[in-house]
Coordinates of C-alpha atoms and ligand atoms in Angstrom, one line a residue:
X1 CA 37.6 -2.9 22.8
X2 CA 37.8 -0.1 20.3
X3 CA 40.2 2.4 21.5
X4 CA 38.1 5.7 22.1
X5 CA 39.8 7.9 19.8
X6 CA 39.2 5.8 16.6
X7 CA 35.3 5.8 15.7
X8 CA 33.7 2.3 16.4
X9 CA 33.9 0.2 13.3
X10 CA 31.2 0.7 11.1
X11 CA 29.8 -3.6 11.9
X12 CA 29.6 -2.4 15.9
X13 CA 25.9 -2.6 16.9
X14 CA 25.1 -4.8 14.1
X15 CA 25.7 -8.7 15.6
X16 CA 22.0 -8.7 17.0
X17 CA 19.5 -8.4 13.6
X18 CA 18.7 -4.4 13.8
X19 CA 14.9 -5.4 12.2
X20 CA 14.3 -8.1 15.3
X21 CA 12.3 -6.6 17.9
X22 CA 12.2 -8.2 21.8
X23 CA 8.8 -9.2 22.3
X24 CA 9.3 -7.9 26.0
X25 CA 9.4 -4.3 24.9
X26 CA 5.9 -4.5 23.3
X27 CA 2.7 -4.4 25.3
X28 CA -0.2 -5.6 23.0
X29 CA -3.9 -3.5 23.3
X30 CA -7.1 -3.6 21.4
X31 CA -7.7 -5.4 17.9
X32 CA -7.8 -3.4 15.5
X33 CA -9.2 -5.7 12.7
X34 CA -8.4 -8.8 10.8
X35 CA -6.0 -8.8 7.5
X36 CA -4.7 -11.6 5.4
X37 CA -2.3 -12.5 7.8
X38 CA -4.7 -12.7 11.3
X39 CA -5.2 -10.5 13.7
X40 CA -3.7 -7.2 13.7
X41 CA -3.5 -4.8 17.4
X42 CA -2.5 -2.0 18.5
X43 CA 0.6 -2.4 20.5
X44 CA 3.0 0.4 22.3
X45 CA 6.6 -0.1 21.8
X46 CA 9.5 0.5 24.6
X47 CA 6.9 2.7 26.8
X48 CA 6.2 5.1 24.1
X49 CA 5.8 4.6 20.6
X50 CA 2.9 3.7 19.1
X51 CA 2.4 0.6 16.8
X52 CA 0.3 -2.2 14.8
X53 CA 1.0 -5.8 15.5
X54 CA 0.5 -7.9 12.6
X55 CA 0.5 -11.7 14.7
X56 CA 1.0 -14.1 11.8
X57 CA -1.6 -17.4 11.6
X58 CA 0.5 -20.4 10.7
X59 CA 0.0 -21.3 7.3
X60 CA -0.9 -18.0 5.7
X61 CA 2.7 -16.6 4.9
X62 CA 6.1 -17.9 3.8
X63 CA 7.8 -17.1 6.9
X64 CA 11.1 -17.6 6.3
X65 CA 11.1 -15.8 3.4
X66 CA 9.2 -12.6 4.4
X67 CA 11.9 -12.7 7.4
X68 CA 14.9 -12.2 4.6
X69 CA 13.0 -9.7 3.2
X70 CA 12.2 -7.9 6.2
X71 CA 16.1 -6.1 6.0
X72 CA 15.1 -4.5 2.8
X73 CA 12.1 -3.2 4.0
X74 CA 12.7 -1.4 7.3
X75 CA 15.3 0.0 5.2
X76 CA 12.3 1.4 2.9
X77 CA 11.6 5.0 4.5
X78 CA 9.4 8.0 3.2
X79 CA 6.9 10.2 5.0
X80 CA 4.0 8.6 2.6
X81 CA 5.0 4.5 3.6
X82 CA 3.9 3.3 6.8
X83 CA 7.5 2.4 8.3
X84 CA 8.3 -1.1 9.4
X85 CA 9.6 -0.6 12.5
X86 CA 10.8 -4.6 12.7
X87 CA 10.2 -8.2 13.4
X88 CA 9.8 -10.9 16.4
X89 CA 10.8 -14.0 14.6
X90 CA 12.1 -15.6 17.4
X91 CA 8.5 -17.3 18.7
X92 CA 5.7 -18.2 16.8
X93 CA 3.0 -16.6 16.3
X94 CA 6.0 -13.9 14.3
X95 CA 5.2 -10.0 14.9
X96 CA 5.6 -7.8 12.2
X97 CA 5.4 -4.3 14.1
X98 CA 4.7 -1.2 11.9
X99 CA 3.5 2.5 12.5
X100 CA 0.5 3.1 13.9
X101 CA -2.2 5.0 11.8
X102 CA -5.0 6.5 14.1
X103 CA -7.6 7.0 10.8
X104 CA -7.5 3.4 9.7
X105 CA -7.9 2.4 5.8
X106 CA -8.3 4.8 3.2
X107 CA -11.3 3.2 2.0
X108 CA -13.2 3.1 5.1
X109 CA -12.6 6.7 6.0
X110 CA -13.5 8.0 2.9
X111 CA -17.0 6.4 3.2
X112 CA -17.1 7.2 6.5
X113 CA -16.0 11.1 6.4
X114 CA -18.5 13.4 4.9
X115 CA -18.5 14.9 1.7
X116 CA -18.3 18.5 2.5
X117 CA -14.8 18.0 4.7
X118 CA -13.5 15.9 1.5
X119 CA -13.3 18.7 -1.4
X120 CA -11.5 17.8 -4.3
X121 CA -8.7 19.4 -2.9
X122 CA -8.4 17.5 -0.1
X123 CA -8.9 14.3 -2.0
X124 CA -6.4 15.4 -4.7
X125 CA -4.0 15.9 -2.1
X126 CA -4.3 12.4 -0.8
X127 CA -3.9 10.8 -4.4
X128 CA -0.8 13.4 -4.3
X129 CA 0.5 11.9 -1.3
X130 CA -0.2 8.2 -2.2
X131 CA 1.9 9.2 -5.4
X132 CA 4.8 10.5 -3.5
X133 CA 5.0 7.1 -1.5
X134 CA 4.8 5.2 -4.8
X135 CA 7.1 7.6 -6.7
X136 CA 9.7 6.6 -3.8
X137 CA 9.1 2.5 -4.4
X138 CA 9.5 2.9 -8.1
X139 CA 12.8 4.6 -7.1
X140 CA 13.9 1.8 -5.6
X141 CA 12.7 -0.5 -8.0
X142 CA 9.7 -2.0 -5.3
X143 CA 6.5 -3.4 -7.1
X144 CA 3.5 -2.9 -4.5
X145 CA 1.6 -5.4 -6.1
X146 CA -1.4 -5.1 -4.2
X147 CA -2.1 -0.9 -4.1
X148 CA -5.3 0.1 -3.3
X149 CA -7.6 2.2 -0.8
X150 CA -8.1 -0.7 1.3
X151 CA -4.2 -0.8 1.5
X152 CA -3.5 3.0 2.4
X153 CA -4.1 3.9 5.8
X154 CA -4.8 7.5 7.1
X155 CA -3.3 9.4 10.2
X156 CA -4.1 12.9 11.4
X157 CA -4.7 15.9 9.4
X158 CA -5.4 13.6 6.7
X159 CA -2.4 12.4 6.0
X160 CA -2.1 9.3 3.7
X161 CA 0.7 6.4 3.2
X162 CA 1.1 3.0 1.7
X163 CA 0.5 -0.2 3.3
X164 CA 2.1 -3.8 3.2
X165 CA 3.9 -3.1 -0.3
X166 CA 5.4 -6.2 -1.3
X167 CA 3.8 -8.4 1.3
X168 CA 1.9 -10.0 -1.6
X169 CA 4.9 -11.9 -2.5
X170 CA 4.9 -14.1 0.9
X171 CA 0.6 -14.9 0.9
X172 CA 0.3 -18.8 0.9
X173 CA -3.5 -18.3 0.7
X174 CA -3.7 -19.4 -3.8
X175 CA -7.3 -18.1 -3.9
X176 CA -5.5 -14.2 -2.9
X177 CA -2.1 -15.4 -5.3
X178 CA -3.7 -17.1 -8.6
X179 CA -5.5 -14.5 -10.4
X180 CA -8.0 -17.1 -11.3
X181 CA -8.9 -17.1 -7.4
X182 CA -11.9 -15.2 -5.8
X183 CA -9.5 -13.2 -3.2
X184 CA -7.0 -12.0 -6.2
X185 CA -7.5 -8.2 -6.9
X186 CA -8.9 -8.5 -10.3
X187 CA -10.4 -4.5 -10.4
X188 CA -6.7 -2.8 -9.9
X189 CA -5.2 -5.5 -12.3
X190 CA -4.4 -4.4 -16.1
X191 CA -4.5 -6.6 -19.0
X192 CA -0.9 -8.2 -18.2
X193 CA -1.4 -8.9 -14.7
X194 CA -5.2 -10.7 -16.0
X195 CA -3.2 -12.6 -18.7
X196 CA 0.4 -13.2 -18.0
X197 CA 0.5 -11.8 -13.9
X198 CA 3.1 -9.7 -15.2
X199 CA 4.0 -7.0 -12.1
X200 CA 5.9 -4.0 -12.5
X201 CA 5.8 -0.3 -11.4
X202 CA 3.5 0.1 -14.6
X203 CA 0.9 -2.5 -13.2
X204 CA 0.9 -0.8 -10.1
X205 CA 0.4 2.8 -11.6
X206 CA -2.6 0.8 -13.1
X207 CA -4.0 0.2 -9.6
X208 CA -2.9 4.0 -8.8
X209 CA -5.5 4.9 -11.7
X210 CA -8.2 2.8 -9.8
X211 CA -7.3 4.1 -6.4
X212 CA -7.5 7.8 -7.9
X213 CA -11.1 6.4 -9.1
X214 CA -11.7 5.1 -5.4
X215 CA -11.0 8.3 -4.0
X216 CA -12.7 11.1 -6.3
X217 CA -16.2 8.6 -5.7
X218 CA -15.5 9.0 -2.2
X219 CA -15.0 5.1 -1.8
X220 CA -17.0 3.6 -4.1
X221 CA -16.4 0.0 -5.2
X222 CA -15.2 -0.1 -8.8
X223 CA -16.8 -1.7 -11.5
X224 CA -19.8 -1.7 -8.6
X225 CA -21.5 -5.3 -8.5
X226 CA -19.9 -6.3 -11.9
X227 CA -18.8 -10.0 -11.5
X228 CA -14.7 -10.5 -11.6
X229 CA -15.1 -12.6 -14.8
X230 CA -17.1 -9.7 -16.6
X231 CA -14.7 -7.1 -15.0
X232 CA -12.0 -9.4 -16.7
X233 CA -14.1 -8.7 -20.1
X234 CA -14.4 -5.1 -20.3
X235 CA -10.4 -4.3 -19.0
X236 CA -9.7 -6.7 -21.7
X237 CA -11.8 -4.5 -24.4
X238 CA -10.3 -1.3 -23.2
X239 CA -13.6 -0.2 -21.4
X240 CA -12.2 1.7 -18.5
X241 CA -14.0 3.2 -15.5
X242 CA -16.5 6.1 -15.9
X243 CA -15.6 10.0 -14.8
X244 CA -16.8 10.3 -11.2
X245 CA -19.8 12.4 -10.7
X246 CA -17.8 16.5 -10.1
X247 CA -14.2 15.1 -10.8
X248 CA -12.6 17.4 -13.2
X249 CA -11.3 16.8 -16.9
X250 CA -7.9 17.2 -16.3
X251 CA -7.8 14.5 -13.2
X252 CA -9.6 12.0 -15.2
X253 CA -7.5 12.3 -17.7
X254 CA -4.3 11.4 -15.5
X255 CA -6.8 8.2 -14.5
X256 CA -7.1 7.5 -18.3
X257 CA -3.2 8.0 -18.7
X258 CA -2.9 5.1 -16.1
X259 CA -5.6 2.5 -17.9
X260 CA -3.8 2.8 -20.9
X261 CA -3.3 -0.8 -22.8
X262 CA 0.5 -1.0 -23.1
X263 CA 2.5 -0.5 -20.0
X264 CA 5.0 1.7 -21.2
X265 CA 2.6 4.2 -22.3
X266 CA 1.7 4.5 -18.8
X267 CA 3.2 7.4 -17.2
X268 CA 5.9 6.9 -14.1
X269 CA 5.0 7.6 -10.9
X270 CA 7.4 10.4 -11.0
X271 CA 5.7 11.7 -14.0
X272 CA 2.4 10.9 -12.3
X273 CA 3.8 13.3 -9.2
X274 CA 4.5 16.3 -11.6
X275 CA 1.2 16.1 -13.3
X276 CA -1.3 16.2 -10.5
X277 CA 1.2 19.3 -8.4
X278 CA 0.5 21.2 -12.1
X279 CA -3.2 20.1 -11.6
X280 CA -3.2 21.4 -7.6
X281 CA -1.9 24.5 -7.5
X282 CA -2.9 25.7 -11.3
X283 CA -6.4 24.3 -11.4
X284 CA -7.3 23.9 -8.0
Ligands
2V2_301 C1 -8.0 2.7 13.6 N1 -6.6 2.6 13.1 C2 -6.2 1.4 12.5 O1 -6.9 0.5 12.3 N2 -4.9 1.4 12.0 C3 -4.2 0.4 11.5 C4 -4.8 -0.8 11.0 C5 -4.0 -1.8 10.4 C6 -4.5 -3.1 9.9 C7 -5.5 -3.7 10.8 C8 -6.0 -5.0 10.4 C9 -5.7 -5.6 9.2 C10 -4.8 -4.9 8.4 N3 -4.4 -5.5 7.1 C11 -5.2 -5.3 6.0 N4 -4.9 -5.7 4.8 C12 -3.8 -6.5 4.6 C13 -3.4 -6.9 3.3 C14 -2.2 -7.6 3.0 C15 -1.9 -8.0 1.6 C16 -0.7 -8.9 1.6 C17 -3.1 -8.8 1.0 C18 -1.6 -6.7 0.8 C19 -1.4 -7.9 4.1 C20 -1.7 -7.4 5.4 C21 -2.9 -6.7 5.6 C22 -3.2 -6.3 7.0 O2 -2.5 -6.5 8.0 C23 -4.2 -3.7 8.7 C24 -3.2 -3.1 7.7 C25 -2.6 -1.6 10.3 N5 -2.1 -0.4 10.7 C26 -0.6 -0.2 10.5 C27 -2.8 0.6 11.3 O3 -2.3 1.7 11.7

């Protein structure tokens, strides 16, 4: 044993995997929808805390390898990410057990939320906030890879993180991995993603442009009914998407800034943060 008056050595605590979770510590309650993975519920962790339960269908992810990964991430943590808590990889079905987020997605709440409690204010603040999460994963040189409304969640006082970043990587589903499939995000992709799938923090400032888009339209679907292939068209032209009806100049402008062609001339996400703070508190 560690004598007491020398501090425990810095591997104490760390023979059990810190990111596995016992199973018998989680009690499981209602569904609270379906996601690429299967079924997702609410859960509450060691009497208290509450949770979603992602409960991974065989097949759909590269297990073993989102399980390595899994380290990394818990060790990913900013008030704008929604924090993996951990893992139960030693059944199957695995559990991958995150923070609960009362709101739900992003998209869905800003078509569901009227208008007049969503003022541009309010919706710049949530792009600001979706910034600050990304601004930390560029940081730490994470790719997202699949960043949009859909994947943001909202908790109270309309507080907004990230979801799943870098869970694309483990999907075993092609039609969601090949961009030539019908599930693969083809409206947040820029021309190097469409022709080369080339990821970086750059193609997900990209999406950022398109989730900015999504959020001043209060949750409209890009591009509308436009078919993938002709979606694939028009990015490729340089045709970007329209102003939203009442969004001002200077915030479609920061939209334009992250559709532009070459992904260097993109700003950072740290650039991105700077930008829109000016815009909130000079124009706002
Ligand atoms: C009412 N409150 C709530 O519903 N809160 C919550 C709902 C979900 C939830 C529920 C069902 C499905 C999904 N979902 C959706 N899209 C996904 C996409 C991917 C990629 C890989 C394609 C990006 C991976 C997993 C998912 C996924 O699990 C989520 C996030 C997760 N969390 C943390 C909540 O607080």
């Amino acid at each position: 044993a560690t004598p007491c008056d020398r501090p425990a050595p810095p591997t104490a605590g760390l023979s059990h995997d810190k990111w596995e979770i016992d199973p018998s510590e989680l009690v499981l309650l209602e569904e609270l929808g379906a996601g690429q993975f299967g079924v997702v519920r609410r859960g509450k962790w060691r009497g208290r805390i509450d949770t979603a339960v992602k409960m991974m269908k065989e097949g759909t992810m590269s297990e073993d390898d989102f399980i390595d990964e899994a380290k990394v991430m818990t060790k990913l943590q900013h008030q704008n990410l929604v924090q993996l808590y951990g893992v139960c990889s030693k059944h199957r079905p695995i559990y991958i057990v995150t923070e609960y987020m009362r709101h739900g997605s992003l998209f869905n709440y800003l078509r569901r939320t009227s208008p007049d409690q969503l003022g541009p204010a309010v919706l710049l603040d949530m792009c600001i906030q979706v910034c600050k999460g990304m601004s930390y994963l560029e940081r730490h040189n994470y790719i997202h890879r699949d960043l949009a409304a859909r994947n943001c969640l909202v908790g109270d006082e309309n507080v907004v993180k990230v979801a799943d970043f870098g869970l694309a990587r483990y999907v075993l589903d092609d039609q969601y991995t090949s961009s030539g499939g019908t599930k693969f995000p083809i409206k947040w992709a820029p021309p190097e993603v469409l022709n080369y799938t080339r990821f970086s923090s750059k193609s997900d400032v990209w999406a950022f442009g398109v989730l900015m888009w999504e959020v001043f339209t209060c949750g409209k679907v890009p591009y509308g009914r436009m078919k993938n292939s002709e979606v694939v068209e028009m990015v490729q032209r340089g045709q970007v998407l329209e102003k939203p009806k009442g969004c001002l100049n200077e915030i479609y402008n920061v939209m334009r800034a992250c559709w532009r062609h070459a992904p260097d001339e993109r700003p950072s996400f740290r650039v991105l943060k700077e930008e829109l703070a000016q815009i909130a508190h000079t124009v706002l």
